[in-house]
Short mmCIF file of C-alpha atoms and ligand atoms in Angstrom, two decimals:
data_model
loop_
_atom_site.label_atom_id
_atom_site.label_comp_id
_atom_site.label_asym_id
_atom_site.label_seq_id
_atom_site.Cartn_x
_atom_site.Cartn_y
_atom_site.Cartn_z
CA MET A 1 0.00 0.00 0.00
CA GLN A 2 2.83 2.36 0.86
CA MET A 3 4.45 1.66 -2.50
CA GLN A 4 1.30 2.48 -4.45
CA VAL A 5 1.12 5.86 -2.76
CA GLN A 6 4.71 6.56 -3.65
CA ALA A 7 4.24 5.54 -7.27
CA ALA A 8 1.20 7.77 -7.59
CA THR A 9 2.96 10.85 -6.22
CA MET A 10 5.97 10.32 -8.48
CA VAL A 11 4.17 11.67 -11.54
CA ASN A 12 5.12 15.36 -11.27
CA LEU A 13 8.49 15.08 -9.58
CA SER A 14 11.96 15.88 -10.90
CA PRO A 15 14.18 13.08 -12.27
CA LEU A 16 16.39 13.25 -9.18
CA PHE A 17 13.42 12.71 -6.92
CA ILE A 18 12.21 9.91 -9.11
CA PHE A 19 15.63 8.34 -8.82
CA LEU A 20 15.59 8.66 -5.03
CA LEU A 21 12.09 7.27 -4.83
CA LEU A 22 13.00 4.36 -7.02
CA THR A 23 16.00 3.70 -4.81
CA THR A 24 13.75 3.75 -1.78
CA ILE A 25 11.27 1.40 -3.37
CA TRP A 26 14.06 -0.87 -4.45
CA LEU A 27 15.43 -0.96 -0.92
CA VAL A 28 12.11 -1.73 0.74
CA PRO A 29 12.26 -5.51 0.39
CA VAL A 30 15.83 -5.49 1.72
CA ILE A 31 14.98 -3.34 4.73
CA CYS A 32 11.88 -5.38 5.44
CA ASP A 33 13.93 -8.55 5.46
CA GLY A 34 11.01 -10.85 4.75
CA VAL A 35 9.21 -9.79 7.92
CA ASP A 36 6.63 -7.77 5.98
CA SER A 37 7.78 -5.37 8.63
CA CYS A 38 7.56 -2.20 6.53
CA GLN A 39 4.71 -1.18 8.77
CA TYR A 40 6.52 -2.25 11.93
CA SER A 41 8.75 -0.31 14.28
CA SER A 42 10.75 -1.77 17.13
CA ALA A 43 9.57 -1.47 20.72
CA VAL A 44 12.95 -2.34 22.19
CA GLY A 45 15.96 -0.09 22.64
CA ASP A 46 18.30 -2.58 20.97
CA PRO A 47 16.36 -4.11 18.06
CA GLY A 48 17.61 -7.60 17.30
CA MET A 49 20.35 -7.35 19.98
CA ARG A 50 22.72 -5.81 17.43
CA ARG A 51 24.11 -2.83 19.31
CA ASP A 52 27.83 -3.11 20.05
CA GLY A 53 27.43 -1.13 23.27
CA LEU A 54 25.60 -3.78 25.26
CA ARG A 55 23.18 -3.10 28.09
CA VAL A 56 22.41 -6.14 30.24
CA ALA A 57 21.48 -6.55 33.89
CA LEU A 58 20.69 -9.39 36.28
CA GLU A 59 18.09 -9.68 39.01
CA ALA A 60 17.63 -12.58 41.40
CA TRP A 61 14.31 -13.21 43.12
CA ASN A 62 13.24 -15.40 45.98
CA PHE A 63 9.98 -17.37 45.90
CA CYS A 64 7.74 -14.31 46.15
CA ASN A 65 9.88 -12.11 43.89
CA GLU A 66 11.70 -10.35 46.70
CA VAL A 67 15.18 -10.60 48.19
CA GLY A 68 14.52 -11.65 51.79
CA GLU A 69 18.12 -11.68 52.86
CA GLU A 70 21.34 -10.81 51.03
CA VAL A 71 24.24 -13.26 50.82
CA PRO A 72 27.15 -11.83 52.84
CA GLY A 73 29.77 -10.31 50.55
CA MET A 74 27.55 -10.48 47.46
CA GLY A 75 25.56 -7.29 47.93
CA SER A 76 22.02 -6.84 46.75
CA PRO A 77 21.12 -9.26 43.93
CA ARG A 78 21.03 -6.67 41.16
CA ALA A 79 23.99 -6.26 38.80
CA ALA A 80 24.66 -4.87 35.36
CA ASP A 81 27.16 -4.93 32.53
CA CYS A 82 26.81 -1.84 30.36
CA PHE A 83 29.44 -0.24 28.17
CA ASP A 84 30.05 1.83 25.10
CA LEU A 85 32.54 0.81 22.49
CA SER A 86 34.79 3.44 21.01
CA GLU A 87 38.06 3.06 19.13
CA SER A 88 38.34 -0.60 20.03
CA SER A 89 37.97 -0.13 23.72
CA LEU A 90 35.09 -0.73 26.07
CA SER A 91 34.15 1.98 28.49
CA HIS A 92 32.10 0.44 31.26
CA LYS A 93 29.29 2.39 32.89
CA VAL A 94 28.91 0.19 35.96
CA THR A 95 31.79 -0.62 38.31
CA GLU A 96 32.20 -3.78 40.36
CA LEU A 97 31.68 -1.59 43.42
CA ASP A 98 28.28 -0.60 42.02
CA ASN A 99 27.44 -4.24 41.39
CA LYS A 100 28.40 -5.20 44.95
CA LEU A 101 26.29 -2.48 46.58
CA GLY A 102 24.24 -3.97 49.39
CA VAL A 103 22.09 -2.90 52.33
CA GLY A 104 23.58 -0.16 54.46
CA LYS A 105 25.68 1.24 51.61
CA ALA A 106 24.62 4.57 50.14
CA PHE A 107 24.24 5.39 46.46
CA PRO A 108 22.76 8.41 44.70
CA GLY A 109 18.99 8.41 44.98
CA LEU A 110 18.75 5.81 47.77
CA SER A 111 15.84 6.59 50.08
CA PRO A 112 16.32 6.34 53.86
CA LYS A 113 13.57 3.71 54.20
CA ALA A 114 15.29 1.43 51.67
CA LYS A 115 18.77 1.70 53.14
CA ASN A 116 18.45 -1.25 55.50
CA ASP A 117 15.57 -3.14 53.90
CA PRO A 118 16.89 -5.83 51.50
CA ASP A 119 13.70 -5.86 49.39
CA LEU A 120 13.40 -2.12 48.91
CA TYR A 121 17.16 -1.75 48.55
CA ALA A 122 17.24 -4.12 45.56
CA ALA A 123 14.37 -2.28 43.87
CA GLU A 124 16.16 1.06 44.26
CA LYS A 125 19.50 -0.44 43.23
CA GLU A 126 17.85 -1.53 39.98
CA LEU A 127 16.84 2.09 39.35
CA TYR A 128 20.36 3.26 40.15
CA LEU A 129 21.99 0.75 37.80
CA GLY A 130 19.39 1.79 35.24
CA SER A 131 20.50 5.42 35.57
CA LEU A 132 24.10 4.39 34.83
CA CYS A 133 23.12 2.30 31.81
CA GLU A 134 20.40 4.52 30.37
CA VAL A 135 20.46 5.27 26.64
CA ASP A 136 18.58 8.26 25.28
CA ASP A 137 16.06 7.41 22.62
CA THR A 138 12.64 8.23 21.21
CA PRO A 139 9.98 8.05 22.54
CA ARG A 140 11.87 7.54 25.80
CA PRO A 141 15.18 6.28 27.17
CA TRP A 142 15.83 2.62 27.89
CA GLN A 143 18.25 0.78 30.15
CA PHE A 144 18.97 -2.93 29.68
CA TRP A 145 17.99 -6.49 28.84
CA MET A 146 17.21 -8.21 32.12
CA ILE A 147 18.41 -11.67 33.12
CA MET A 148 16.02 -12.97 35.74
CA LEU A 149 16.94 -15.74 38.09
CA LYS A 150 14.56 -17.22 40.63
CA ASN A 151 14.88 -19.81 43.39
CA GLY A 152 11.58 -21.68 43.85
CA ASN A 153 12.28 -22.89 47.39
CA TYR A 154 9.74 -21.69 49.92
CA ASP A 155 10.25 -21.94 53.65
CA THR A 156 6.65 -21.78 54.82
CA LYS A 157 7.86 -21.34 58.41
CA SER A 158 9.58 -18.08 57.44
CA GLY A 159 6.34 -16.14 56.97
CA LEU A 160 8.14 -14.29 54.16
CA CYS A 161 5.60 -14.58 51.37
CA PRO A 162 2.10 -13.09 51.34
CA GLU A 163 -0.92 -15.12 50.19
CA ASN A 164 -2.57 -13.44 47.20
CA GLY A 165 -0.97 -10.22 48.43
CA LYS A 166 -2.18 -10.61 52.06
CA LYS A 167 0.30 -11.01 54.86
CA VAL A 168 -0.14 -14.46 56.42
CA PRO A 169 1.46 -16.21 59.40
CA PRO A 170 3.95 -19.07 58.96
CA PHE A 171 2.40 -22.46 58.18
CA LYS A 172 3.36 -26.16 58.15
CA PRO A 173 5.92 -27.19 55.52
CA GLY A 174 5.30 -29.90 52.93
CA ARG A 175 3.75 -28.19 49.94
CA PHE A 176 6.92 -26.55 48.64
CA PRO A 177 10.54 -27.63 48.25
CA CYS A 178 12.76 -26.45 51.10
CA PHE A 179 15.65 -28.19 52.86
CA GLY A 180 15.11 -26.10 56.01
CA LYS A 181 16.06 -22.70 57.34
CA GLY A 182 17.91 -20.65 54.73
CA CYS A 183 16.49 -22.50 51.70
CA MET A 184 15.28 -19.23 50.18
CA ASN A 185 18.77 -17.80 49.91
CA GLN A 186 20.06 -15.62 47.13
CA PRO A 187 22.89 -17.00 44.96
CA ILE A 188 26.61 -16.46 44.89
CA LEU A 189 27.21 -14.37 41.78
CA PHE A 190 30.35 -14.03 39.67
CA HIS A 191 30.71 -11.44 36.97
CA GLN A 192 33.02 -11.59 34.04
CA PRO A 193 32.85 -7.99 32.76
CA THR A 194 32.60 -7.81 28.99
CA SER A 195 35.99 -7.43 27.35
CA LEU A 196 37.59 -7.62 23.93
CA PHE A 197 39.30 -10.77 22.68
CA ASP A 198 41.38 -11.03 19.50
CA ASP A 199 40.63 -7.37 18.74
CA ASP A 200 37.06 -7.89 17.63
CA ILE A 201 35.21 -10.41 19.79
CA MET A 202 33.41 -9.05 22.83
CA LYS A 203 32.56 -11.52 25.60
CA GLY A 204 31.27 -11.35 29.13
CA GLY A 205 28.95 -13.12 31.53
CA PHE A 206 27.42 -13.83 34.88
CA ASN A 207 27.44 -17.18 36.62
CA GLY A 208 26.99 -18.60 40.06
CA THR A 209 25.39 -21.12 42.35
CA TYR A 210 22.84 -21.23 45.16
CA GLU A 211 24.96 -23.56 47.28
CA LEU A 212 26.64 -21.09 49.61
CA GLY A 213 30.24 -21.98 50.31
CA SER A 214 30.40 -24.04 47.14
CA THR A 215 32.28 -23.25 43.94
CA THR A 216 30.62 -23.08 40.54
CA ASP A 217 32.76 -26.06 39.50
CA SER A 218 31.18 -28.54 41.89
CA SER A 219 28.94 -30.75 39.76
CA SER A 220 26.57 -31.55 42.62
CA SER A 221 25.78 -27.86 43.13
CA SER A 222 23.21 -25.81 41.33
CA PHE A 223 24.63 -23.63 38.58
CA PHE A 224 23.48 -20.82 36.37
CA GLU A 225 25.34 -18.95 33.72
CA VAL A 226 24.61 -16.44 30.99
CA LEU A 227 27.47 -15.68 28.61
CA TRP A 228 27.20 -13.12 25.83
CA GLU A 229 29.33 -12.75 22.79
CA LYS A 230 29.41 -10.58 19.68
CA LYS A 231 31.78 -9.67 16.90
CA VAL A 232 32.41 -5.92 16.79
CA GLY A 233 30.48 -4.10 14.07
CA THR A 234 28.58 -7.07 12.72
CA GLY A 235 25.81 -9.52 13.63
CA GLY A 236 24.15 -9.58 17.01
CA TRP A 237 24.77 -10.69 20.57
CA VAL A 238 24.33 -14.37 21.29
CA PHE A 239 23.29 -15.11 24.86
CA LYS A 240 24.26 -18.60 25.96
CA HIS A 241 22.35 -19.83 29.03
CA THR A 242 22.97 -22.76 31.35
CA LEU A 243 20.83 -23.78 34.32
CA ARG A 244 21.44 -26.78 36.57
CA THR A 245 19.27 -27.86 39.48
CA SER A 246 20.51 -29.69 42.57
CA LYS A 247 19.06 -31.71 45.41
CA SER A 248 18.76 -28.57 47.56
CA TYR A 249 17.55 -26.33 44.72
CA PRO A 250 15.25 -28.47 42.53
CA TRP A 251 13.12 -25.54 41.29
CA LEU A 252 15.02 -22.81 39.45
CA MET A 253 14.11 -20.29 36.78
CA LEU A 254 16.34 -18.45 34.34
CA TYR A 255 14.95 -16.05 31.74
CA LEU A 256 16.11 -13.23 29.55
CA ARG A 257 13.50 -10.51 29.64
CA ALA A 258 12.58 -7.39 27.77
CA ASP A 259 10.97 -5.45 30.62
CA ALA A 260 9.24 -2.11 30.81
CA THR A 261 11.53 0.90 31.29
CA LYS A 262 9.24 2.16 34.04
CA GLY A 263 6.16 1.05 35.94
CA PHE A 264 5.81 -2.60 36.99
CA SER A 265 7.26 -5.43 34.96
CA GLY A 266 5.69 -8.91 35.12
CA GLY A 267 5.60 -10.18 38.72
CA TYR A 268 7.40 -7.13 40.09
CA HIS A 269 5.54 -4.64 42.25
CA TYR A 270 8.28 -2.02 42.29
CA ASP A 271 9.22 0.50 39.63
CA THR A 272 11.32 -1.37 37.08
CA ARG A 273 13.93 -0.67 34.40
CA GLY A 274 14.28 -2.48 31.10
CA MET A 275 14.35 -2.52 27.35
CA LEU A 276 10.76 -1.86 26.21
CA LYS A 277 10.88 1.82 25.33
CA THR A 278 7.31 1.38 24.07
CA LEU A 279 4.98 -1.12 25.72
CA PRO A 280 3.43 -3.57 23.25
CA GLU A 281 -0.35 -3.87 23.35
CA SER A 282 -2.44 -6.73 21.95
CA PRO A 283 -3.17 -7.37 19.15
CA LYS A 284 -0.71 -5.26 17.20
CA PHE A 285 2.77 -6.59 17.83
CA LYS A 286 5.09 -9.46 16.99
CA VAL A 287 8.20 -10.90 18.58
CA LYS A 288 11.15 -12.08 16.56
CA LEU A 289 13.93 -14.17 18.05
CA THR A 290 16.31 -17.04 17.40
CA LEU A 291 16.29 -19.88 19.90
CA ASP A 292 18.53 -22.92 19.92
CA VAL A 293 17.87 -25.32 22.78
CA LYS A 294 20.92 -27.56 23.25
CA ARG A 295 19.82 -29.44 26.38
CA GLY A 296 16.26 -29.53 27.60
CA GLY A 297 16.61 -29.73 31.37
CA GLY A 298 14.65 -32.93 31.90
CA PRO A 299 10.93 -33.71 31.97
CA LYS A 300 10.10 -30.93 34.47
CA SER A 301 11.71 -28.18 32.43
CA GLN A 302 8.92 -25.84 31.38
CA PHE A 303 10.75 -24.10 28.60
CA TYR A 304 8.93 -20.93 27.59
CA LEU A 305 8.77 -19.80 23.98
CA ILE A 306 7.63 -17.21 24.95
CA ASP A 307 6.38 -15.99 28.31
CA ILE A 308 4.48 -12.71 28.49
CA GLY A 309 3.60 -10.93 31.68
CA SER A 310 1.44 -8.04 32.68
CA CYS A 311 -0.77 -6.81 35.47
CA TRP A 312 -4.36 -5.62 35.65
CA LYS A 313 -7.11 -5.77 38.19
CA ASN A 314 -10.12 -8.08 38.01
CA ASN A 315 -12.29 -5.07 37.20
CA GLY A 316 -10.11 -4.35 34.16
CA ALA A 317 -8.29 -1.35 35.66
CA PRO A 318 -4.51 -1.15 35.32
CA CYS A 319 -2.43 -2.13 38.37
CA ASP A 320 -1.47 0.60 40.80
CA GLY A 321 0.72 -1.23 43.32
CA ASP A 322 -2.11 -2.26 45.66
CA VAL A 323 -1.16 -5.93 46.06
CA LEU A 324 -4.61 -6.89 47.34
CA THR A 325 -6.32 -6.09 44.05
CA ASP A 326 -3.49 -6.12 41.49
CA VAL A 327 -3.25 -9.41 39.58
CA THR A 328 -0.17 -10.55 37.66
CA ARG A 329 -1.22 -12.17 34.36
CA TYR A 330 1.06 -14.55 32.51
CA SER A 331 0.75 -16.56 29.39
CA GLU A 332 3.42 -18.85 28.11
CA MET A 333 3.90 -21.60 25.58
CA ILE A 334 5.84 -24.55 26.98
CA ILE A 335 7.84 -26.23 24.21
CA ASN A 336 9.24 -29.20 26.14
CA PRO A 337 7.47 -32.16 24.47
CA ASP A 338 7.54 -34.03 27.80
CA THR A 339 4.97 -31.57 29.16
CA PRO A 340 1.51 -33.15 29.23
CA ALA A 341 -1.78 -31.31 28.85
CA TRP A 342 -3.34 -31.19 32.32
CA CYS A 343 -6.35 -29.66 30.65
CA SER A 344 -8.53 -32.47 29.26
CA PRO A 345 -12.20 -33.36 28.68
CA THR A 346 -12.19 -35.05 32.10
CA ASN A 347 -10.27 -32.22 33.82
CA ILE A 348 -11.90 -29.07 32.47
CA GLY A 349 -11.03 -27.28 35.72
CA ASN A 350 -7.48 -27.11 34.33
CA CYS A 351 -8.68 -25.46 31.10
CA PRO A 352 -9.67 -21.87 30.46
CA PRO A 353 -13.49 -21.53 30.25
CA PHE A 354 -13.28 -21.08 26.51
CA HIS A 355 -10.96 -20.96 23.52
CA ILE A 356 -11.24 -18.30 20.81
CA THR A 357 -10.28 -19.26 17.27
CA PRO A 358 -8.44 -16.90 14.89
CA ASN A 359 -11.82 -16.11 13.28
CA ASN A 360 -13.20 -15.21 16.68
CA THR A 361 -15.41 -18.23 17.32
CA LYS A 362 -15.73 -19.02 21.02
CA ILE A 363 -15.52 -22.71 21.90
CA TYR A 364 -16.51 -23.63 25.47
CA ARG A 365 -14.41 -26.18 27.36
CA ASN A 366 -17.46 -28.42 27.81
CA ASN A 367 -17.72 -28.71 24.01
CA THR A 368 -15.79 -31.97 23.98
CA SER A 369 -15.87 -32.48 20.23
CA HIS A 370 -14.36 -29.05 19.45
CA PHE A 371 -12.36 -27.66 22.38
CA PRO A 372 -8.57 -27.99 21.70
CA TYR A 373 -7.66 -29.57 25.06
CA SER A 374 -4.18 -30.61 24.02
CA ALA A 375 -3.32 -26.97 23.19
CA TYR A 376 -3.48 -26.09 26.88
CA HIS A 377 -1.13 -27.37 29.56
CA TYR A 378 -2.82 -25.63 32.46
CA TYR A 379 -5.00 -22.69 33.28
CA CYS A 380 -5.31 -21.33 36.79
CA ALA A 381 -7.44 -18.43 37.94
CA PRO A 382 -6.48 -15.58 40.26
CA GLY A 383 -7.00 -16.47 43.91
CA ASN A 384 -8.91 -13.23 44.49
CA ALA A 385 -11.42 -13.69 41.64
CA GLU A 386 -14.97 -13.61 42.97
CA HIS A 387 -17.03 -14.93 40.07
CA LEU A 388 -15.26 -18.01 38.79
CA GLU A 389 -17.07 -20.56 36.72
CA LYS A 390 -16.87 -24.03 38.31
CA PRO A 391 -14.87 -26.21 38.17
CA TYR A 392 -11.70 -24.20 38.51
CA SER A 393 -8.16 -24.33 39.76
CA THR A 394 -6.60 -21.26 41.39
CA CYS A 395 -2.95 -20.33 40.99
CA ASP A 396 -0.30 -20.65 43.64
CA PRO A 397 -1.08 -17.75 46.00
CA TYR A 398 2.45 -17.32 47.38
CA SER A 399 4.84 -17.10 44.44
CA ASN A 400 4.01 -13.55 43.40
CA PRO A 401 3.65 -10.42 45.52
CA GLN A 402 -0.02 -10.41 44.53
CA ALA A 403 -2.58 -12.84 43.11
CA GLN A 404 -1.68 -14.27 39.72
CA GLU A 405 -3.36 -15.85 36.72
CA LEU A 406 -1.58 -18.29 34.42
CA LEU A 407 -2.46 -19.57 30.98
CA GLN A 408 0.02 -22.17 29.78
CA LEU A 409 -0.10 -23.32 26.18
CA LEU A 410 1.38 -26.26 24.32
CA PRO A 411 2.41 -26.52 20.65
CA HIS A 412 -0.72 -27.34 18.63
CA PRO A 413 -2.01 -26.85 15.06
CA ILE A 414 -4.55 -24.27 16.26
CA TRP A 415 -1.68 -21.83 16.95
CA ALA A 416 -0.44 -21.98 13.34
CA ASP A 417 -2.02 -18.66 12.37
CA TYR A 418 0.19 -16.93 14.93
CA GLY A 419 3.45 -18.54 13.84
CA TYR A 420 3.78 -20.46 17.12
CA PRO A 421 5.00 -24.06 17.34
CA THR A 422 2.28 -26.35 16.01
CA LYS A 423 3.75 -29.73 16.88
CA GLN A 424 5.38 -31.24 19.95
CA GLY A 425 9.13 -31.01 19.36
CA HIS A 426 9.00 -27.77 17.35
CA GLY A 427 11.72 -25.45 18.56
CA TRP A 428 13.06 -28.13 20.89
CA VAL A 429 16.53 -29.72 21.06
CA GLY A 430 17.95 -30.07 17.55
CA ASP A 431 15.35 -27.74 16.05
CA GLY A 432 16.93 -24.32 16.57
CA ARG A 433 15.22 -21.62 14.52
CA THR A 434 14.25 -18.05 14.08
CA TRP A 435 10.67 -17.39 15.11
CA GLU A 436 8.38 -14.58 14.22
CA LEU A 437 5.57 -14.92 16.70
CA ASP A 438 2.34 -13.00 16.44
CA VAL A 439 2.29 -12.64 20.21
CA GLY A 440 -0.07 -9.69 19.97
CA GLY A 441 -2.63 -11.52 17.87
CA LEU A 442 -2.56 -14.64 20.01
CA SER A 443 -2.67 -12.79 23.33
CA SER A 444 -5.67 -10.77 22.17
CA ARG A 445 -7.66 -14.02 21.95
CA LEU A 446 -6.56 -15.73 25.14
CA TYR A 447 -8.94 -16.05 28.05
CA PHE A 448 -8.11 -13.98 31.12
CA TYR A 449 -10.47 -13.61 34.05
CA GLN A 450 -12.41 -10.42 34.64
CA ASP A 451 -15.42 -9.62 36.81
CA PRO A 452 -18.70 -9.97 34.91
CA SER A 453 -19.60 -6.92 32.83
CA SER A 454 -16.37 -5.05 33.66
CA PRO A 455 -14.83 -3.23 30.67
CA PRO A 456 -12.12 -5.39 29.06
CA ALA A 457 -8.62 -4.56 30.34
CA ARG A 458 -6.15 -3.13 27.86
CA ARG A 459 -3.66 -5.93 27.31
CA ILE A 460 -0.41 -4.03 27.59
CA TRP A 461 2.56 -6.33 28.20
CA THR A 462 5.33 -5.17 30.49
CA SER A 463 7.58 -8.25 30.22
CA LEU A 464 8.40 -10.60 27.37
CA ASP A 465 10.77 -13.40 28.28
CA VAL A 466 12.35 -16.59 27.05
CA GLY A 467 13.92 -19.24 29.24
CA THR A 468 13.10 -22.17 31.45
CA GLU A 469 11.53 -22.97 34.76
CA ILE A 470 12.74 -26.35 35.95
CA PHE A 471 9.77 -27.12 38.13
CA VAL A 472 10.90 -29.33 41.02
CA SER A 473 13.16 -31.83 39.31
CA ASP A 474 13.54 -35.32 40.78
CA LYS A 475 17.23 -35.37 39.93
CA ASP A 476 19.89 -32.86 38.95
CA GLU A 477 19.03 -31.57 35.49
CA VAL A 478 20.79 -29.28 33.06
CA ALA A 479 19.22 -26.98 30.51
CA GLU A 480 21.30 -25.14 27.95
CA TRP A 481 20.19 -22.77 25.20
CA THR A 482 21.16 -19.74 23.16
CA LEU A 483 18.97 -16.75 22.43
CA SER A 484 19.69 -14.07 19.84
CA ASP A 485 18.03 -11.61 17.44
CA PHE A 486 15.35 -10.66 20.00
CA ASP A 487 13.08 -7.92 18.75
CA VAL A 488 9.56 -6.70 19.47
CA LEU A 489 7.86 -5.24 16.42
CA LEU A 490 4.95 -2.87 16.74
CA ALA A 491 2.45 -2.58 13.92
CA SER A 492 1.72 1.05 13.23
C1 LIG B 1 32.09 -18.70 36.50
O1 LIG B 1 32.65 -17.44 36.21
C2 LIG B 1 33.93 -17.25 36.79
C3 LIG B 1 34.32 -15.80 36.57
O2 LIG B 1 34.10 -15.42 35.25
C4 LIG B 1 34.90 -18.25 36.19
O3 LIG B 1 36.19 -18.08 36.77
C5 LIG B 1 34.40 -19.65 36.45
O4 LIG B 1 35.21 -20.58 35.79
C6 LIG B 1 32.98 -19.81 35.95
N1 LIG B 1 32.47 -21.11 36.36
C7 LIG B 1 32.14 -22.08 35.49
C8 LIG B 1 31.72 -23.36 36.07
O5 LIG B 1 32.18 -21.89 34.29
C1 LIG B 2 -13.24 -20.50 11.38
O1 LIG B 2 -12.06 -21.20 11.03
C2 LIG B 2 -12.19 -22.61 11.03
C3 LIG B 2 -10.84 -23.23 10.70
O2 LIG B 2 -9.80 -22.41 11.08
C4 LIG B 2 -13.24 -23.03 10.02
O3 LIG B 2 -13.41 -24.43 10.09
C5 LIG B 2 -14.56 -22.35 10.36
O4 LIG B 2 -15.49 -22.65 9.36
C6 LIG B 2 -14.38 -20.84 10.42
N1 LIG B 2 -15.62 -20.26 10.89
C7 LIG B 2 -16.09 -19.13 10.39
C8 LIG B 2 -17.35 -18.62 11.03
O5 LIG B 2 -15.55 -18.51 9.49
C1 LIG B 3 -21.29 -25.41 28.43
O1 LIG B 3 -20.74 -24.25 29.03
C2 LIG B 3 -21.44 -23.06 28.75
C3 LIG B 3 -20.64 -21.91 29.32
O2 LIG B 3 -20.35 -22.16 30.64
C4 LIG B 3 -22.84 -23.16 29.28
O3 LIG B 3 -23.56 -21.97 28.96
C5 LIG B 3 -23.53 -24.37 28.66
O4 LIG B 3 -24.80 -24.55 29.24
C6 LIG B 3 -22.72 -25.64 28.87
N1 LIG B 3 -23.31 -26.71 28.08
C7 LIG B 3 -23.51 -27.92 28.57
C8 LIG B 3 -24.14 -28.90 27.64
O5 LIG B 3 -23.24 -28.20 29.72
C1 LIG B 4 -19.15 -26.70 19.75
O1 LIG B 4 -18.32 -25.88 18.95
C2 LIG B 4 -18.64 -25.92 17.58
C3 LIG B 4 -17.60 -25.11 16.82
O2 LIG B 4 -17.56 -23.79 17.26
C4 LIG B 4 -20.05 -25.40 17.37
O3 LIG B 4 -20.38 -25.49 16.01
C5 LIG B 4 -21.01 -26.19 18.22
O4 LIG B 4 -22.29 -25.62 18.14
C6 LIG B 4 -20.57 -26.23 19.67
N1 LIG B 4 -21.40 -27.11 20.43
C7 LIG B 4 -22.00 -26.75 21.55
C8 LIG B 4 -22.81 -27.78 22.24
O5 LIG B 4 -21.90 -25.61 22.00
#
């Protein structure tokens, strides 16, 4: 359509202009790169991860997305690696002293109430690191890609995590993994600041373990690592991830996220920093990325291609930080073919109440001859929803600072229109590929709970992430994957 307009206006222009226009038209297919992306602009600060001057940060969360307690000597679990490249040298924006900042230590902007509170301190440290990494841009500045690491242990005797946002007293253990006092600890973190190798290869990384007093080399300890690498001036960054569970830490999560640059990102009830200089809204956006899973992480590894997170209230209003009424909403496709559909004709309580087809036909979950049961792993409703249709399953009330809702999908032919995996095994080990996912289109037709007759919430996504959640493994498991070319494309 754009090209027709240009051709029509060419008629009374000078030969030079005609030449320029022809050049433009000629270049269009090259610029669009097969994405039919002429009408798309990028929502991220670093489209396709191609910028030499990398911006990447790491955050570690305990079971309810807080810190709880810092590990002595490690500082607050927020760190960053941000630099500019000029004349073959890297000038880092964040020092190791910045990365090691922990409770009690001052930094510019730190509020008195956060100084000795590990949870608030981490949130404000993220803002501080963001200020060091910030890149000016239109429509607004951005800060970094975010590596998110989470330990799923929950010591129910600690009283640390609220229940659907409400403070609750300690309760009897048994429901969650925990080896005893201290099981919710933050990890030991090592940083290899990005540096230049052989004149033109830039490499850096973070790694570590949850076993305090252990080294990262001990094979019986948990391990996580994200290494990044890029050739100067060409191509994009490749992020290589490794995650290993252990007997003491059988439930671990490692994602790379494009988060909001302000407001709340998925599952986070503090002001955040990130990469999404514009927030994508359903249905008009796509996500492009290259994923190569090398090792799956065992049968419990819920590998997400892709996980999207946001927050809105059951009445459709946007979240405002009131944890009693805010609800974190997630949807994710799990590509590990070992993941069964818990949703089935005999377990409709694990299914969303209905499915909506690409041509907007609603199919109820009791319609056994038409509902696509095997396209859904599990649906759970927010614990604070007041008008749920029976039967239903409510989500874990402790693992987010507020109530949450989860819609987990599996590869299935019904997702074909959106460019998602359509068959078990797609995108899995040995099937590395570049995906162009119509995340906006799909997420506009997913079921999310709202109170009857409330105006539909605007589906604005504050976090888009790829990675795995090894969900209580029976033995030590290792997942390994690379992620590159990440971009979020907004349709204009
Ligand atoms: C973790 O990173 C540190 C520092 O970069 C490095 O010395 C160590 O070998 C790494 N551990 C593993 C197991 O790769
Ligand atoms: C919707 O699409 C399905 C297949 O994708 C087709 O079978 C059905 O006839 C369509 N319904 C309408 C109302 O267009
Ligand atoms: C199926 O579910 C819908 C929506 O909940 C309901 O209106 C309908 O009566 C149900 N049909 C049967 C046969 O149970
Ligand atoms: C089940 O879904 C199909 C396809 O949308 C529809 O034609 C049919 O009427 C539905 N059956 C019931 C009982 O709702």
